[in-house]
Amino acid sequence: ETGVTQTPRHLVMGMTNKKSLKCEQHLGHNAMYWYKQSAKKPLELMFVYNFKEQTENNSVPSRFSPECPNSSHLFLHLHTLQPEDSALYLCASSQDPGSPLHFGNGTRLTVT
Amino acid sequence: QKEVEQNSGPLSVPEGAIASLNCTYSDRGSQSFFWYRQYSGKSPELIMFIYSNGDKEDGRFTAQLNKASQYVSLLIRDSQPSDSATYLCAAPSGGYNKLIFGAGTRLAVHP
């Protein structure tokens, strides 16, 4: 198993759909993150979890709902998204906040 | 003011030359700095991190940090075509929890 695994790799959804992105890390890390990467824009931090407690919500719209049941798993629940939410969603983990991040391969999301 | 700023490039260098990538940051309280490499269609991968003023070397890569000037750079010696990628600088902002990335500098190494 690679260090940080994300599924699905690609997702196409309509604006009225509900879907979830999944992330799993096998590195024994304590912190997990969601980042959004849009074309021509920097990586945007969305959420930070440390020991499965949310420690950062970077003013993310409520149509994105994170869930962290344990230190190894992180979900991003999506509902009523907009076309401008189409982007690459990257999950990352680190030993603790402030340590180097290890990224998953990302989920390429397209909202139609 | 952007929290982490990089020149978007592209920076074009010939094979074998030194590539110099620069980054400035706004949070004077930042203590740790990271360089990531991202190939097209791939996720970012860590190249180096630096915490102390001065230089840190790892193989062909050297990271340089100047906290007084709020400036961090990455030098790539003996550049190879395989080094062609986007290089992302990252620093914490508003606390160590929040790692902020620059927009990245695209490096092109031509034979």
Coordinates of C-alpha atoms in Angstrom, one line a residue:
Chain A
E1 CA 0.0 0.0 0.0
T2 CA 1.3 3.4 -0.8
G3 CA 1.5 6.0 2.0
V4 CA -1.6 8.1 1.3
T5 CA -4.4 6.6 -0.9
Q6 CA -7.3 8.5 -2.3
T7 CA -10.4 7.2 -4.0
P8 CA -11.9 7.7 -6.4
R9 CA -9.2 9.1 -8.8
H10 CA -11.8 10.7 -11.0
L11 CA -15.3 11.8 -10.2
V12 CA -18.0 13.5 -12.3
M13 CA -21.1 14.7 -10.5
G14 CA -24.1 16.9 -11.2
M15 CA -24.9 19.8 -9.0
T16 CA -27.7 18.0 -7.2
N17 CA -25.6 14.9 -6.4
K18 CA -24.1 13.8 -3.1
K19 CA -20.8 12.1 -3.2
S20 CA -17.8 11.4 -0.9
L21 CA -14.1 11.4 -1.3
K22 CA -12.0 9.0 0.7
C23 CA -8.5 9.2 2.0
E24 CA -6.5 6.6 3.9
Q25 CA -2.9 7.0 5.2
H26 CA -0.7 4.1 6.2
L27 CA 2.1 6.1 7.6
G28 CA 1.1 6.3 11.3
H29 CA 0.6 10.0 11.1
N30 CA -1.5 12.0 13.5
A31 CA -2.6 14.9 11.2
M32 CA -4.6 14.9 8.0
Y33 CA -5.5 17.6 5.6
W34 CA -7.7 18.4 2.6
Y35 CA -6.3 20.8 -0.1
K36 CA -8.0 22.1 -3.3
Q37 CA -5.9 22.7 -6.4
S38 CA -7.6 24.7 -9.2
A39 CA -6.0 25.6 -12.5
K40 CA -3.7 28.6 -12.3
K41 CA -4.3 29.0 -8.5
P42 CA -2.2 28.0 -5.5
L43 CA -3.0 25.0 -3.4
E44 CA -5.8 26.1 -1.0
L45 CA -5.9 24.6 2.5
M46 CA -9.5 23.5 3.3
F47 CA -9.4 21.5 6.5
V48 CA -6.9 20.2 9.1
Y49 CA -7.4 17.3 11.5
N50 CA -5.1 16.5 14.4
F51 CA -5.7 13.3 16.3
K52 CA -9.1 13.2 14.5
E53 CA -10.1 16.6 15.9
Q54 CA -10.7 19.4 13.4
T55 CA -8.2 22.2 14.1
E56 CA -8.7 24.3 11.0
N57 CA -11.6 25.2 8.7
N58 CA -10.3 27.7 6.2
S59 CA -13.6 29.4 5.5
V60 CA -14.8 26.5 3.4
P61 CA -18.5 26.6 2.2
S62 CA -20.8 24.2 4.0
R63 CA -21.4 22.2 0.8
F64 CA -18.1 20.6 1.7
S65 CA -18.3 18.5 4.9
P66 CA -15.3 16.7 6.3
E67 CA -15.3 13.7 8.5
C68 CA -12.4 12.1 10.3
P69 CA -13.4 8.9 12.1
N70 CA -9.8 8.1 13.2
S71 CA -6.3 9.2 12.5
S72 CA -5.9 7.0 9.4
H73 CA -9.1 7.9 7.5
L74 CA -10.5 11.2 6.2
F75 CA -13.6 11.8 4.1
L76 CA -14.9 14.8 2.2
H77 CA -18.6 14.7 1.7
L78 CA -19.9 16.8 -1.2
H79 CA -23.4 18.0 -1.9
T80 CA -25.0 20.6 -4.1
L81 CA -21.6 21.6 -5.6
Q82 CA -21.1 24.3 -8.2
P83 CA -19.2 24.1 -11.5
E84 CA -16.5 26.3 -10.0
D85 CA -15.8 23.5 -7.4
S86 CA -14.3 21.5 -10.2
A87 CA -10.7 20.9 -9.2
L88 CA -8.1 18.4 -8.0
Y89 CA -8.7 17.6 -4.3
L90 CA -5.6 16.5 -2.5
C91 CA -5.5 14.7 0.8
A92 CA -2.3 14.9 2.8
S93 CA -1.0 13.6 6.2
S94 CA 1.9 14.5 8.4
Q95 CA 3.4 13.2 11.7
D96 CA 1.9 16.3 13.4
P97 CA 0.9 19.8 12.3
G98 CA 4.0 21.6 11.1
S99 CA 5.8 18.5 9.9
P100 CA 6.3 17.8 6.2
L101 CA 3.2 16.8 4.3
H102 CA 2.8 13.6 2.3
F103 CA 0.2 13.9 -0.4
G104 CA -2.1 11.3 -2.0
N105 CA -2.6 11.2 -5.7
G106 CA -5.7 13.3 -5.6
T107 CA -9.3 13.1 -6.8
R108 CA -10.0 15.0 -10.0
L109 CA -13.5 16.3 -9.5
T110 CA -15.7 17.7 -12.3
V111 CA -19.1 19.3 -11.5
T112 CA -21.5 19.5 -14.4
Chain B
Q1 CA -0.2 40.9 0.2
K2 CA 0.0 37.2 -0.7
E3 CA 1.2 35.0 2.2
V4 CA 3.7 33.0 0.1
E5 CA 4.8 34.5 -3.1
Q6 CA 6.7 32.9 -6.0
N7 CA 7.4 34.0 -9.6
S8 CA 5.3 31.8 -11.8
G9 CA 7.9 31.5 -14.5
P10 CA 8.5 29.6 -16.7
L11 CA 12.1 29.6 -15.7
S12 CA 14.1 28.1 -18.5
V13 CA 17.7 26.8 -17.9
P14 CA 20.0 24.7 -20.0
E15 CA 20.9 21.2 -18.9
G16 CA 23.8 21.2 -16.5
A17 CA 23.1 24.8 -15.3
I18 CA 22.1 25.9 -11.8
A19 CA 18.4 26.7 -11.4
S20 CA 17.5 29.2 -8.8
L21 CA 13.9 29.4 -7.4
N22 CA 12.8 32.1 -5.0
C23 CA 10.0 32.5 -2.5
T24 CA 9.0 35.3 -0.1
Y25 CA 6.6 34.9 2.8
S26 CA 4.7 37.4 4.9
D27 CA 4.3 35.7 8.3
R28 CA 7.4 36.7 10.4
G29 CA 6.4 34.0 12.9
S30 CA 6.9 31.2 10.4
Q31 CA 9.6 28.8 11.5
S32 CA 9.6 26.0 8.9
F33 CA 9.7 26.1 5.2
F34 CA 9.1 23.5 2.6
W35 CA 9.9 22.9 -1.1
Y36 CA 7.7 20.5 -3.1
R37 CA 8.0 19.4 -6.7
Q38 CA 4.9 18.7 -8.8
Y39 CA 5.0 17.1 -12.1
S40 CA 2.1 17.7 -14.5
G41 CA -0.9 15.6 -13.5
K42 CA 0.8 14.4 -10.3
S43 CA 0.6 15.3 -6.7
P44 CA 3.3 17.4 -4.9
E45 CA 6.2 15.5 -3.4
L46 CA 8.5 16.9 -0.7
I47 CA 12.0 17.8 -1.8
M48 CA 13.4 19.7 1.1
F49 CA 12.5 21.5 4.3
I50 CA 14.5 24.0 6.3
Y51 CA 14.1 25.5 9.7
S52 CA 17.3 27.5 10.4
N53 CA 18.8 30.5 8.7
G54 CA 21.5 29.6 6.2
D55 CA 21.9 26.8 3.7
K56 CA 20.8 23.2 3.8
E57 CA 22.2 20.8 1.1
D58 CA 20.8 17.5 0.0
G59 CA 22.4 16.1 -3.2
R60 CA 21.9 18.5 -6.0
F61 CA 19.5 20.6 -4.0
T62 CA 20.3 23.4 -1.7
A63 CA 17.7 25.3 0.3
Q64 CA 18.6 28.8 1.6
L65 CA 16.7 30.7 4.3
N66 CA 17.0 34.3 5.4
K67 CA 14.4 35.0 8.1
A68 CA 15.3 38.7 8.4
S69 CA 14.5 39.2 4.7
Q70 CA 11.6 36.6 4.8
Y71 CA 13.1 34.9 1.9
V72 CA 13.7 31.2 1.0
S73 CA 15.2 29.8 -2.1
L74 CA 16.0 26.5 -3.8
L75 CA 19.0 25.9 -5.9
I76 CA 19.2 22.9 -8.2
R77 CA 22.7 22.2 -9.4
D78 CA 23.5 20.3 -12.6
S79 CA 19.9 20.6 -13.7
Q80 CA 18.5 17.7 -15.7
P81 CA 15.5 17.6 -18.1
S82 CA 13.8 15.3 -15.4
D83 CA 13.9 18.3 -13.1
S84 CA 11.3 20.1 -15.3
A85 CA 8.3 20.5 -13.1
T86 CA 6.5 23.1 -11.0
Y87 CA 8.2 23.9 -7.7
L88 CA 6.0 24.9 -4.8
C89 CA 7.2 26.8 -1.7
A90 CA 5.2 26.4 1.5
A91 CA 5.3 28.1 4.9
P92 CA 3.0 28.1 7.9
S93 CA 0.8 31.2 8.3
G94 CA -1.2 32.1 11.4
G95 CA 0.0 29.2 13.3
Y96 CA 1.9 25.9 12.5
N97 CA -1.4 24.2 11.7
K98 CA -1.9 26.2 8.5
L99 CA 0.6 25.4 5.8
I100 CA 0.2 27.9 2.9
F101 CA 1.6 27.3 -0.6
G102 CA 2.8 29.7 -3.2
A103 CA 1.5 29.5 -6.7
G104 CA 4.6 27.6 -7.8
T105 CA 7.4 28.3 -10.3
R106 CA 7.4 26.3 -13.5
L107 CA 11.0 25.1 -14.3
A108 CA 11.9 23.9 -17.8
V109 CA 15.3 22.4 -18.3
H110 CA 16.2 22.1 -22.0
P111 CA 18.9 19.7 -23.4

